[in-house]
Amino acid sequence: MSQQLVFQLSGTCNEYPWGKKGNDSLAARLCAQTPGTDFKIEPSHYYSEMWFGDYNDFPARKLETGELLSDVLQANKKQLLGKKVIEHYDAQLPFLPKILSIAKALPLQIHPNKDLATKLHKKDPENFTDPNHKPEIAVALSKFEVFAGFKPLDEIAPLFKLQPLQQFNPDAADKWTNETLRSVTKNMLKADLQTVKKVQTELSKIPKSELGDASYILDLLPRLQDQYGPEDAGSLVALLCMNFMVFQAGDAIYIPADGIHAYLSGDIVECMARSNNVLNVGFCPPADRNNVDMFANTLTFKAHSKEDVILPSQKSEKSKNGKTVVYKPPMNEFDMFKADLSAGDTEELKACEGPGVMIVTSGEGLMKAEGQEFQLKTGYIFFVAPGVSVQWESQKGMQIHMAVI
Ligand SMILES: [Zn+2]
């Protein structure tokens, strides 16, 4: 039998403590929809992410046979991965798609750029499993709150004139540069737990009127303290120095390699370059914090406006009926399609040069590809080989997200 070019996959859920509980977790609900797996939602468990790529951790499998997707791809590289992936990406999927269900802040983190990732992987392969960078995108499926990138310096500087915060800017630099930001961030992250606690208490007593546009800090502080305690310096860095943004379904952000970020709440489709490297410095137990010096020395301390982080969708040239938009992050590893079909709609997606992985994020319908018909239901995941065009139709409405090259 010749190799199938389109086939259904099963994903794998993980249980990090920041995930949503039991049935509240969209990641778990979507994962549980795939028939014939032994995944069952336990009401007391916290389900954070479902992964559905060919990465070793939390791997996807070919549903029909139970084989690892990575094994299936390795056995049929030419047909299933195509020339581009074989030549440029080490014959592996260059992207890793996930669904995240976030109940509380993820660790405040950066993903090292290629240079540092290569060095770290050489020195400490156990903790840094990949020599690759990991820029990522997040497409919101519901209200999504996020800290991402540093605020413009002229928004940060006035905050550090407030009495409890002056100590982190001992040179009292009036004209802030990226280096001021670097040293202030480092000072906060290196402060002892008692100092952090004292500063947070004092900060919470400042009248809102003194903070102007930044008064949201006082609303978020108790929430973060509730999640990670009053001694986590991550709260100070996130609230004082980073952009805080609230998105709705369909909005997307792009985090470049080296970009600081912490997701706070919501359900998202996330996709990233193939890597699992991360440096954590806040919103996690002290023992899990990677070396603050390395973090402070590595990070590009460059302020971003909110607009730098937002990734707008565009019309897709691959879409025949105009029901599909594409998010194109400024990187080569992947794009993300989002198709929205209303009741009775059809859509056709022209073939792509590389492989794609799609998930039905809501609704149901039918897919035609390679002369075959596939039932689509919420949560169903499919692999689509290079050079294969697909047709979708829905009687009741359906939404699909698909990572492609
Ligand atoms: Zn990340």
mmCIF file of C-alpha atoms and ligand atoms in Angstrom:
data_model
loop_
_atom_site.group_PDB
_atom_site.id
_atom_site.type_symbol
_atom_site.label_atom_id
_atom_site.label_comp_id
_atom_site.label_asym_id
_atom_site.label_seq_id
_atom_site.Cartn_x
_atom_site.Cartn_y
_atom_site.Cartn_z
ATOM 1 C CA MET A 1 0.000 0.000 0.000
ATOM 2 C CA SER A 2 1.355 3.386 -0.853
ATOM 3 C CA GLN A 3 1.929 5.839 1.935
ATOM 4 C CA GLN A 4 -1.121 7.888 2.925
ATOM 5 C CA LEU A 5 -0.512 11.591 2.416
ATOM 6 C CA VAL A 6 -3.270 12.789 4.745
ATOM 7 C CA PHE A 7 -3.904 11.018 8.029
ATOM 8 C CA GLN A 8 -5.340 11.681 11.470
ATOM 9 C CA LEU A 9 -3.112 12.217 14.501
ATOM 10 C CA SER A 10 -3.503 12.046 18.248
ATOM 11 C CA GLY A 11 -1.836 14.658 20.468
ATOM 12 C CA THR A 12 -0.404 14.416 23.985
ATOM 13 C CA CYS A 13 -1.353 16.581 26.961
ATOM 14 C CA ASN A 14 0.992 17.662 29.725
ATOM 15 C CA GLU A 15 0.164 18.761 33.242
ATOM 16 C CA TYR A 16 2.164 21.811 34.288
ATOM 17 C CA PRO A 17 0.718 23.526 37.365
ATOM 18 C CA TRP A 18 -0.207 26.711 35.449
ATOM 19 C CA GLY A 19 -2.740 24.817 33.322
ATOM 20 C CA LYS A 20 -6.510 24.863 33.695
ATOM 21 C CA LYS A 21 -8.217 22.261 35.835
ATOM 22 C CA GLY A 22 -10.026 19.221 34.443
ATOM 23 C CA ASN A 23 -12.752 20.028 31.947
ATOM 24 C CA ASP A 24 -11.999 23.763 32.141
ATOM 25 C CA SER A 25 -8.899 23.071 30.068
ATOM 26 C CA LEU A 26 -9.512 23.462 26.337
ATOM 27 C CA ALA A 27 -6.210 21.659 25.689
ATOM 28 C CA ALA A 28 -7.541 18.626 27.551
ATOM 29 C CA ARG A 29 -11.001 18.827 25.982
ATOM 30 C CA LEU A 30 -9.572 18.971 22.463
ATOM 31 C CA CYS A 31 -7.152 16.155 23.254
ATOM 32 C CA ALA A 32 -9.955 13.967 24.586
ATOM 33 C CA GLN A 33 -11.988 14.362 21.361
ATOM 34 C CA THR A 34 -9.687 12.160 19.323
ATOM 35 C CA PRO A 35 -11.331 8.723 19.374
ATOM 36 C CA GLY A 36 -9.496 5.547 20.256
ATOM 37 C CA THR A 37 -6.838 6.942 22.605
ATOM 38 C CA ASP A 38 -6.581 6.145 26.303
ATOM 39 C CA PHE A 39 -6.544 9.820 27.329
ATOM 40 C CA LYS A 40 -9.210 10.599 29.931
ATOM 41 C CA ILE A 41 -9.720 13.923 31.693
ATOM 42 C CA GLU A 42 -9.256 13.631 35.457
ATOM 43 C CA PRO A 43 -11.297 16.382 37.167
ATOM 44 C CA SER A 44 -8.560 17.105 39.729
ATOM 45 C CA HIS A 45 -5.644 17.363 37.246
ATOM 46 C CA TYR A 46 -4.270 20.560 35.724
ATOM 47 C CA TYR A 47 -3.910 20.324 31.951
ATOM 48 C CA SER A 48 -1.606 22.957 30.496
ATOM 49 C CA GLU A 49 -0.684 22.025 26.925
ATOM 50 C CA MET A 50 -1.448 19.588 24.158
ATOM 51 C CA TRP A 51 1.466 19.096 21.759
ATOM 52 C CA PHE A 52 0.917 17.646 18.286
ATOM 53 C CA GLY A 53 4.227 17.670 16.484
ATOM 54 C CA ASP A 54 6.993 15.153 15.850
ATOM 55 C CA TYR A 55 9.031 16.356 18.844
ATOM 56 C CA ASN A 56 10.108 13.596 21.300
ATOM 57 C CA ASP A 57 8.360 15.119 24.292
ATOM 58 C CA PHE A 58 4.569 14.766 24.300
ATOM 59 C CA PRO A 59 4.594 13.363 20.765
ATOM 60 C CA ALA A 60 1.836 13.069 18.187
ATOM 61 C CA ARG A 61 1.016 9.619 16.828
ATOM 62 C CA LYS A 62 -0.611 8.373 13.678
ATOM 63 C CA LEU A 63 -4.050 7.502 15.011
ATOM 64 C CA GLU A 64 -4.734 4.471 12.839
ATOM 65 C CA THR A 65 -1.568 2.595 13.764
ATOM 66 C CA GLY A 66 -0.390 4.238 16.993
ATOM 67 C CA GLU A 67 3.046 4.817 15.450
ATOM 68 C CA LEU A 68 4.961 7.926 16.473
ATOM 69 C CA LEU A 69 4.539 10.670 13.893
ATOM 70 C CA SER A 70 8.320 11.091 13.931
ATOM 71 C CA ASP A 71 8.792 7.421 12.950
ATOM 72 C CA VAL A 72 6.242 7.687 10.150
ATOM 73 C CA LEU A 73 7.953 10.813 8.820
ATOM 74 C CA GLN A 74 11.436 9.311 9.047
ATOM 75 C CA ALA A 75 10.307 6.238 7.111
ATOM 76 C CA ASN A 76 8.806 8.370 4.318
ATOM 77 C CA LYS A 77 10.876 11.532 4.250
ATOM 78 C CA LYS A 78 10.561 12.284 0.592
ATOM 79 C CA GLN A 79 6.800 12.038 0.400
ATOM 80 C CA LEU A 80 5.832 13.353 3.805
ATOM 81 C CA LEU A 81 8.442 16.028 4.478
ATOM 82 C CA GLY A 82 9.539 17.048 0.999
ATOM 83 C CA LYS A 83 12.729 18.442 -0.415
ATOM 84 C CA LYS A 84 12.760 21.740 1.462
ATOM 85 C CA VAL A 85 12.464 20.159 4.902
ATOM 86 C CA ILE A 86 15.014 17.465 4.085
ATOM 87 C CA GLU A 87 17.540 19.998 2.823
ATOM 88 C CA HIS A 88 17.002 22.897 5.210
ATOM 89 C CA TYR A 89 15.540 21.480 8.385
ATOM 90 C CA ASP A 90 17.329 18.239 9.122
ATOM 91 C CA ALA A 91 14.390 16.146 7.868
ATOM 92 C CA GLN A 92 12.165 16.990 10.828
ATOM 93 C CA LEU A 93 9.139 19.233 11.171
ATOM 94 C CA PRO A 94 10.694 22.688 11.692
ATOM 95 C CA PHE A 95 7.682 23.746 13.757
ATOM 96 C CA LEU A 96 5.992 22.527 16.898
ATOM 97 C CA PRO A 97 2.245 23.244 17.306
ATOM 98 C CA LYS A 98 0.495 23.256 20.675
ATOM 99 C CA ILE A 99 -2.782 24.222 22.341
ATOM 100 C CA LEU A 100 -2.287 26.017 25.675
ATOM 101 C CA SER A 101 -4.886 26.503 28.420
ATOM 102 C CA ILE A 102 -3.489 29.013 30.883
ATOM 103 C CA ALA A 103 -5.001 29.546 34.344
ATOM 104 C CA LYS A 104 -2.055 31.402 35.874
ATOM 105 C CA ALA A 105 1.128 33.052 34.696
ATOM 106 C CA LEU A 106 3.621 30.863 32.890
ATOM 107 C CA PRO A 107 7.232 31.326 33.971
ATOM 108 C CA LEU A 108 8.692 34.655 32.905
ATOM 109 C CA GLN A 109 11.017 33.485 30.186
ATOM 110 C CA ILE A 110 13.147 33.935 27.129
ATOM 111 C CA HIS A 111 14.182 31.376 24.549
ATOM 112 C CA PRO A 112 17.871 31.739 23.698
ATOM 113 C CA ASN A 113 18.809 32.825 20.205
ATOM 114 C CA LYS A 114 20.712 30.459 17.913
ATOM 115 C CA ASP A 115 24.193 31.502 19.097
ATOM 116 C CA LEU A 116 23.484 31.067 22.771
ATOM 117 C CA ALA A 117 21.357 27.966 22.240
ATOM 118 C CA THR A 118 24.283 26.319 20.444
ATOM 119 C CA LYS A 119 26.649 27.197 23.311
ATOM 120 C CA LEU A 120 24.261 26.124 26.056
ATOM 121 C CA HIS A 121 23.425 22.877 24.314
ATOM 122 C CA LYS A 122 27.126 22.031 24.116
ATOM 123 C CA LYS A 123 27.762 22.848 27.772
ATOM 124 C CA ASP A 124 24.557 21.481 29.334
ATOM 125 C CA PRO A 125 22.681 19.238 26.886
ATOM 126 C CA GLU A 126 20.459 17.887 29.644
ATOM 127 C CA ASN A 127 18.877 21.262 30.354
ATOM 128 C CA PHE A 128 19.221 22.728 26.896
ATOM 129 C CA THR A 129 18.085 19.964 24.602
ATOM 130 C CA ASP A 130 18.319 21.844 21.308
ATOM 131 C CA PRO A 131 20.932 23.937 19.549
ATOM 132 C CA ASN A 132 18.108 25.852 17.900
ATOM 133 C CA HIS A 133 16.347 29.150 18.553
ATOM 134 C CA LYS A 134 12.667 29.251 19.409
ATOM 135 C CA PRO A 135 10.718 32.251 18.207
ATOM 136 C CA GLU A 136 7.027 31.609 18.726
ATOM 137 C CA ILE A 137 3.563 32.860 17.877
ATOM 138 C CA ALA A 138 0.343 32.657 19.868
ATOM 139 C CA VAL A 139 -3.103 32.922 18.297
ATOM 140 C CA ALA A 140 -5.852 33.611 20.849
ATOM 141 C CA LEU A 141 -8.855 31.268 20.989
ATOM 142 C CA SER A 142 -10.462 33.238 23.831
ATOM 143 C CA LYS A 143 -9.575 36.311 25.918
ATOM 144 C CA PHE A 144 -5.787 36.156 26.248
ATOM 145 C CA GLU A 145 -3.710 38.208 28.701
ATOM 146 C CA VAL A 146 -0.006 38.472 28.197
ATOM 147 C CA PHE A 147 3.155 40.270 29.268
ATOM 148 C CA ALA A 148 5.412 40.605 26.229
ATOM 149 C CA GLY A 149 8.448 42.702 25.416
ATOM 150 C CA PHE A 150 9.751 45.676 27.366
ATOM 151 C CA LYS A 151 7.672 48.835 27.447
ATOM 152 C CA PRO A 152 9.030 51.967 25.810
ATOM 153 C CA LEU A 153 11.703 53.401 28.119
ATOM 154 C CA ASP A 154 9.834 56.668 28.653
ATOM 155 C CA GLU A 155 6.983 54.668 30.208
ATOM 156 C CA ILE A 156 9.293 52.731 32.509
ATOM 157 C CA ALA A 157 11.588 55.517 33.688
ATOM 158 C CA PRO A 158 9.027 57.535 35.723
ATOM 159 C CA LEU A 159 8.030 54.443 37.709
ATOM 160 C CA PHE A 160 11.537 54.075 39.083
ATOM 161 C CA LYS A 161 11.345 57.563 40.565
ATOM 162 C CA LEU A 162 8.759 56.194 43.001
ATOM 163 C CA GLN A 163 10.327 55.845 46.406
ATOM 164 C CA PRO A 164 10.157 52.042 46.864
ATOM 165 C CA LEU A 165 11.645 51.468 43.398
ATOM 166 C CA GLN A 166 14.510 53.981 43.445
ATOM 167 C CA GLN A 167 16.849 51.388 44.967
ATOM 168 C CA PHE A 168 16.838 49.378 41.727
ATOM 169 C CA ASN A 169 18.181 52.363 39.804
ATOM 170 C CA PRO A 170 21.030 53.420 42.124
ATOM 171 C CA ASP A 171 22.685 55.653 39.548
ATOM 172 C CA ALA A 172 19.370 57.517 39.291
ATOM 173 C CA ALA A 173 19.835 57.677 35.560
ATOM 174 C CA ASP A 174 17.529 60.334 34.268
ATOM 175 C CA LYS A 175 17.937 59.541 30.610
ATOM 176 C CA TRP A 176 17.238 55.825 30.332
ATOM 177 C CA THR A 177 19.004 53.652 27.787
ATOM 178 C CA ASN A 178 18.660 49.953 27.079
ATOM 179 C CA GLU A 179 21.608 49.465 29.463
ATOM 180 C CA THR A 180 19.685 51.197 32.276
ATOM 181 C CA LEU A 181 16.860 48.754 31.629
ATOM 182 C CA ARG A 182 19.309 45.842 31.733
ATOM 183 C CA SER A 183 20.797 46.838 35.080
ATOM 184 C CA VAL A 184 17.461 47.719 36.691
ATOM 185 C CA THR A 185 15.946 44.383 35.599
ATOM 186 C CA LYS A 186 18.995 42.538 36.885
ATOM 187 C CA ASN A 187 18.845 44.383 40.221
ATOM 188 C CA MET A 188 15.218 43.414 40.704
ATOM 189 C CA LEU A 189 15.833 39.767 39.813
ATOM 190 C CA LYS A 190 18.848 39.607 42.146
ATOM 191 C CA ALA A 191 17.146 41.304 45.095
ATOM 192 C CA ASP A 192 16.668 39.015 48.110
ATOM 193 C CA LEU A 193 13.186 37.686 48.843
ATOM 194 C CA GLN A 194 12.605 40.021 51.804
ATOM 195 C CA THR A 195 13.397 43.071 49.707
ATOM 196 C CA VAL A 196 11.074 41.938 46.934
ATOM 197 C CA LYS A 197 8.293 41.368 49.441
ATOM 198 C CA LYS A 198 8.811 44.775 51.071
ATOM 199 C CA VAL A 199 8.847 46.565 47.720
ATOM 200 C CA GLN A 200 5.644 44.828 46.620
ATOM 201 C CA THR A 201 3.918 45.822 49.854
ATOM 202 C CA GLU A 202 5.009 49.436 49.495
ATOM 203 C CA LEU A 203 4.073 49.480 45.823
ATOM 204 C CA SER A 204 0.561 48.250 46.619
ATOM 205 C CA LYS A 205 0.025 51.256 48.907
ATOM 206 C CA ILE A 206 0.821 53.883 46.279
ATOM 207 C CA PRO A 207 -2.350 55.741 45.246
ATOM 208 C CA LYS A 208 -3.535 54.858 41.742
ATOM 209 C CA SER A 209 -3.507 58.531 40.748
ATOM 210 C CA GLU A 210 0.288 58.606 41.056
ATOM 211 C CA LEU A 211 0.672 55.884 38.436
ATOM 212 C CA GLY A 212 -1.400 57.457 35.669
ATOM 213 C CA ASP A 213 -1.647 55.094 32.683
ATOM 214 C CA ALA A 214 0.242 52.457 34.639
ATOM 215 C CA SER A 215 -2.411 52.185 37.360
ATOM 216 C CA TYR A 216 -3.369 48.732 36.040
ATOM 217 C CA ILE A 217 -0.230 47.584 37.882
ATOM 218 C CA LEU A 218 -2.105 47.916 41.154
ATOM 219 C CA ASP A 219 -4.970 45.740 39.856
ATOM 220 C CA LEU A 220 -2.654 43.001 38.646
ATOM 221 C CA LEU A 221 -0.239 42.940 41.582
ATOM 222 C CA PRO A 222 -2.583 41.138 44.025
ATOM 223 C CA ARG A 223 -3.456 38.632 41.308
ATOM 224 C CA LEU A 224 0.186 37.776 40.670
ATOM 225 C CA GLN A 225 0.909 37.658 44.406
ATOM 226 C CA ASP A 226 -1.943 35.250 44.788
ATOM 227 C CA GLN A 227 -0.408 33.005 42.134
ATOM 228 C CA TYR A 228 3.279 33.120 43.034
ATOM 229 C CA GLY A 229 3.502 34.801 46.437
ATOM 230 C CA PRO A 230 4.759 38.284 47.344
ATOM 231 C CA GLU A 231 8.437 37.349 47.016
ATOM 232 C CA ASP A 232 8.584 36.622 43.293
ATOM 233 C CA ALA A 233 10.636 39.269 41.521
ATOM 234 C CA GLY A 234 8.952 38.215 38.269
ATOM 235 C CA SER A 235 5.915 40.274 39.308
ATOM 236 C CA LEU A 236 8.044 43.426 39.540
ATOM 237 C CA VAL A 237 9.726 42.886 36.183
ATOM 238 C CA ALA A 238 6.457 42.036 34.418
ATOM 239 C CA LEU A 239 4.389 44.840 35.932
ATOM 240 C CA LEU A 240 6.937 47.643 35.860
ATOM 241 C CA CYS A 241 8.949 46.942 32.726
ATOM 242 C CA MET A 242 6.866 44.871 30.315
ATOM 243 C CA ASN A 243 3.934 45.545 28.010
ATOM 244 C CA PHE A 244 0.691 44.144 29.372
ATOM 245 C CA MET A 245 -1.852 43.334 26.674
ATOM 246 C CA VAL A 246 -5.307 41.796 26.496
ATOM 247 C CA PHE A 247 -6.357 40.080 23.278
ATOM 248 C CA GLN A 248 -9.523 38.515 21.917
ATOM 249 C CA ALA A 249 -10.043 35.376 19.825
ATOM 250 C CA GLY A 250 -8.252 35.664 16.481
ATOM 251 C CA ASP A 251 -5.634 38.171 17.691
ATOM 252 C CA ALA A 252 -2.058 36.945 17.497
ATOM 253 C CA ILE A 253 1.373 37.891 18.816
ATOM 254 C CA TYR A 254 4.902 37.098 17.733
ATOM 255 C CA ILE A 255 7.708 36.635 20.255
ATOM 256 C CA PRO A 256 11.126 36.816 18.574
ATOM 257 C CA ALA A 257 13.983 34.615 19.791
ATOM 258 C CA ASP A 258 15.357 36.398 22.860
ATOM 259 C CA GLY A 259 12.066 38.236 23.476
ATOM 260 C CA ILE A 260 10.942 38.328 27.102
ATOM 261 C CA HIS A 261 7.389 37.092 27.715
ATOM 262 C CA ALA A 262 4.981 35.592 30.230
ATOM 263 C CA TYR A 263 1.483 34.507 29.292
ATOM 264 C CA LEU A 264 -1.027 35.228 32.031
ATOM 265 C CA SER A 265 -4.368 33.664 31.048
ATOM 266 C CA GLY A 266 -6.401 32.302 28.164
ATOM 267 C CA ASP A 267 -6.558 29.542 25.559
ATOM 268 C CA ILE A 268 -4.225 29.793 22.578
ATOM 269 C CA VAL A 269 -2.835 27.967 19.606
ATOM 270 C CA GLU A 270 0.914 28.263 19.942
ATOM 271 C CA CYS A 271 3.482 27.403 17.328
ATOM 272 C CA MET A 272 7.234 27.713 17.569
ATOM 273 C CA ALA A 273 10.437 26.818 15.842
ATOM 274 C CA ARG A 274 11.506 23.329 16.801
ATOM 275 C CA SER A 275 13.154 23.714 20.196
ATOM 276 C CA ASN A 276 12.413 23.325 23.859
ATOM 277 C CA ASN A 277 15.058 25.673 25.272
ATOM 278 C CA VAL A 278 13.966 28.142 27.882
ATOM 279 C CA LEU A 279 15.517 30.379 30.532
ATOM 280 C CA ASN A 280 13.093 31.047 33.401
ATOM 281 C CA VAL A 281 13.573 33.858 35.901
ATOM 282 C CA GLY A 282 10.225 34.498 37.496
ATOM 283 C CA PHE A 283 6.786 33.020 38.231
ATOM 284 C CA CYS A 284 8.414 29.755 39.240
ATOM 285 C CA PRO A 285 10.034 28.337 42.401
ATOM 286 C CA PRO A 286 13.507 29.870 43.052
ATOM 287 C CA ALA A 287 15.171 26.515 42.343
ATOM 288 C CA ASP A 288 13.758 26.518 38.807
ATOM 289 C CA ARG A 289 15.173 29.927 38.007
ATOM 290 C CA ASN A 290 18.003 29.837 35.587
ATOM 291 C CA ASN A 291 21.017 31.923 36.273
ATOM 292 C CA VAL A 292 19.942 35.553 36.440
ATOM 293 C CA ASP A 293 23.315 36.774 35.178
ATOM 294 C CA MET A 294 23.065 34.645 32.088
ATOM 295 C CA PHE A 295 19.527 35.884 31.559
ATOM 296 C CA ALA A 296 20.493 39.511 32.063
ATOM 297 C CA ASN A 297 23.555 39.207 29.856
ATOM 298 C CA THR A 298 21.809 37.279 27.115
ATOM 299 C CA LEU A 299 18.636 39.165 26.660
ATOM 300 C CA THR A 300 18.265 41.858 24.068
ATOM 301 C CA PHE A 301 17.203 44.719 26.291
ATOM 302 C CA LYS A 302 15.346 46.563 23.657
ATOM 303 C CA ALA A 303 12.054 48.268 24.306
ATOM 304 C CA HIS A 304 9.122 47.340 22.091
ATOM 305 C CA SER A 305 5.914 49.149 21.539
ATOM 306 C CA LYS A 306 2.838 46.972 21.692
ATOM 307 C CA GLU A 307 2.574 47.189 17.919
ATOM 308 C CA ASP A 308 5.917 45.376 17.578
ATOM 309 C CA VAL A 309 4.469 42.342 19.316
ATOM 310 C CA ILE A 310 1.116 42.142 17.537
ATOM 311 C CA LEU A 311 1.030 39.843 14.508
ATOM 312 C CA PRO A 312 -1.815 40.864 12.199
ATOM 313 C CA SER A 313 -3.488 38.298 9.966
ATOM 314 C CA GLN A 314 -3.438 38.683 6.196
ATOM 315 C CA LYS A 315 -5.468 37.323 3.310
ATOM 316 C CA SER A 316 -4.035 33.985 2.260
ATOM 317 C CA GLU A 317 -2.982 33.434 -1.337
ATOM 318 C CA LYS A 318 -3.530 29.726 -0.831
ATOM 319 C CA SER A 319 -7.217 30.221 -0.084
ATOM 320 C CA LYS A 320 -9.602 29.728 -2.976
ATOM 321 C CA ASN A 321 -12.820 30.945 -1.348
ATOM 322 C CA GLY A 322 -11.406 33.611 0.954
ATOM 323 C CA LYS A 323 -12.320 31.876 4.205
ATOM 324 C CA THR A 324 -8.718 31.526 5.345
ATOM 325 C CA VAL A 325 -6.303 34.091 6.747
ATOM 326 C CA VAL A 326 -2.612 33.588 7.376
ATOM 327 C CA TYR A 327 -0.332 34.741 10.186
ATOM 328 C CA LYS A 328 3.169 35.195 8.818
ATOM 329 C CA PRO A 329 5.771 35.676 11.532
ATOM 330 C CA PRO A 330 9.096 37.116 10.300
ATOM 331 C CA MET A 331 10.854 33.733 10.264
ATOM 332 C CA ASN A 332 11.201 30.885 7.784
ATOM 333 C CA GLU A 333 10.086 27.887 9.805
ATOM 334 C CA PHE A 334 6.322 28.213 9.521
ATOM 335 C CA ASP A 335 3.165 30.213 8.830
ATOM 336 C CA MET A 336 -0.195 29.634 10.484
ATOM 337 C CA PHE A 337 -3.504 29.449 8.625
ATOM 338 C CA LYS A 338 -6.841 30.116 10.274
ATOM 339 C CA ALA A 339 -9.949 29.075 8.346
ATOM 340 C CA ASP A 340 -13.395 30.193 9.507
ATOM 341 C CA LEU A 341 -16.268 28.479 7.724
ATOM 342 C CA SER A 342 -19.822 29.567 8.419
ATOM 343 C CA ALA A 343 -22.684 27.092 8.039
ATOM 344 C CA GLY A 344 -22.804 25.890 4.443
ATOM 345 C CA ASP A 345 -19.359 27.262 3.494
ATOM 346 C CA THR A 346 -16.680 25.481 1.512
ATOM 347 C CA GLU A 347 -13.013 26.321 1.269
ATOM 348 C CA GLU A 348 -10.122 24.968 -0.735
ATOM 349 C CA LEU A 349 -6.523 25.381 0.260
ATOM 350 C CA LYS A 350 -3.941 25.085 -2.493
ATOM 351 C CA ALA A 351 -1.014 22.758 -1.960
ATOM 352 C CA CYS A 352 1.979 23.922 0.084
ATOM 353 C CA GLU A 353 5.645 23.197 -0.514
ATOM 354 C CA GLY A 354 6.113 21.590 2.883
ATOM 355 C CA PRO A 355 4.063 19.512 5.302
ATOM 356 C CA GLY A 356 1.202 20.913 7.389
ATOM 357 C CA VAL A 357 -0.452 19.962 10.648
ATOM 358 C CA MET A 358 -4.046 21.085 11.234
ATOM 359 C CA ILE A 359 -6.440 21.021 14.151
ATOM 360 C CA VAL A 360 -10.184 21.665 14.174
ATOM 361 C CA THR A 361 -10.534 24.219 16.967
ATOM 362 C CA SER A 362 -14.340 24.362 16.806
ATOM 363 C CA GLY A 363 -17.292 23.016 14.849
ATOM 364 C CA GLU A 364 -17.366 20.077 12.462
ATOM 365 C CA GLY A 365 -17.373 19.267 8.783
ATOM 366 C CA LEU A 366 -15.780 17.274 6.042
ATOM 367 C CA MET A 367 -12.367 17.276 4.384
ATOM 368 C CA LYS A 368 -11.654 16.015 0.890
ATOM 369 C CA ALA A 369 -8.074 15.326 -0.102
ATOM 370 C CA GLU A 370 -6.310 12.842 -2.351
ATOM 371 C CA GLY A 371 -9.676 11.437 -3.474
ATOM 372 C CA GLN A 372 -10.614 10.545 0.079
ATOM 373 C CA GLU A 373 -13.138 11.976 2.535
ATOM 374 C CA PHE A 374 -12.385 12.592 6.178
ATOM 375 C CA GLN A 375 -14.829 13.375 8.972
ATOM 376 C CA LEU A 376 -13.785 16.528 10.851
ATOM 377 C CA LYS A 377 -14.861 17.167 14.437
ATOM 378 C CA THR A 378 -13.699 19.611 17.077
ATOM 379 C CA GLY A 379 -10.292 18.479 18.341
ATOM 380 C CA TYR A 380 -9.421 16.324 15.322
ATOM 381 C CA ILE A 381 -5.819 16.692 14.185
ATOM 382 C CA PHE A 382 -4.517 15.813 10.721
ATOM 383 C CA PHE A 383 -1.164 15.650 8.995
ATOM 384 C CA VAL A 384 -1.098 16.897 5.384
ATOM 385 C CA ALA A 385 1.866 16.041 3.156
ATOM 386 C CA PRO A 386 3.588 18.557 0.831
ATOM 387 C CA GLY A 387 1.901 19.101 -2.525
ATOM 388 C CA VAL A 388 -1.559 18.088 -1.299
ATOM 389 C CA SER A 389 -4.479 20.483 -1.613
ATOM 390 C CA VAL A 390 -7.422 20.098 0.744
ATOM 391 C CA GLN A 391 -11.100 20.982 0.540
ATOM 392 C CA TRP A 392 -13.169 21.720 3.612
ATOM 393 C CA GLU A 393 -16.922 22.020 3.939
ATOM 394 C CA SER A 394 -19.207 22.483 6.884
ATOM 395 C CA GLN A 395 -22.958 22.377 7.451
ATOM 396 C CA LYS A 396 -22.800 23.934 10.902
ATOM 397 C CA GLY A 397 -19.651 26.054 10.879
ATOM 398 C CA MET A 398 -16.065 25.112 11.631
ATOM 399 C CA GLN A 399 -12.732 26.683 12.534
ATOM 400 C CA ILE A 400 -9.356 25.189 11.637
ATOM 401 C CA HIS A 401 -5.823 26.263 12.554
ATOM 402 C CA MET A 402 -3.010 24.836 10.473
ATOM 403 C CA ALA A 403 0.755 25.222 10.745
ATOM 404 C CA VAL A 404 2.479 25.060 7.359
ATOM 405 C CA ILE A 405 5.837 25.804 5.791
HETATM 406 ZN ZN ZN B 1 7.819 30.911 25.445
#
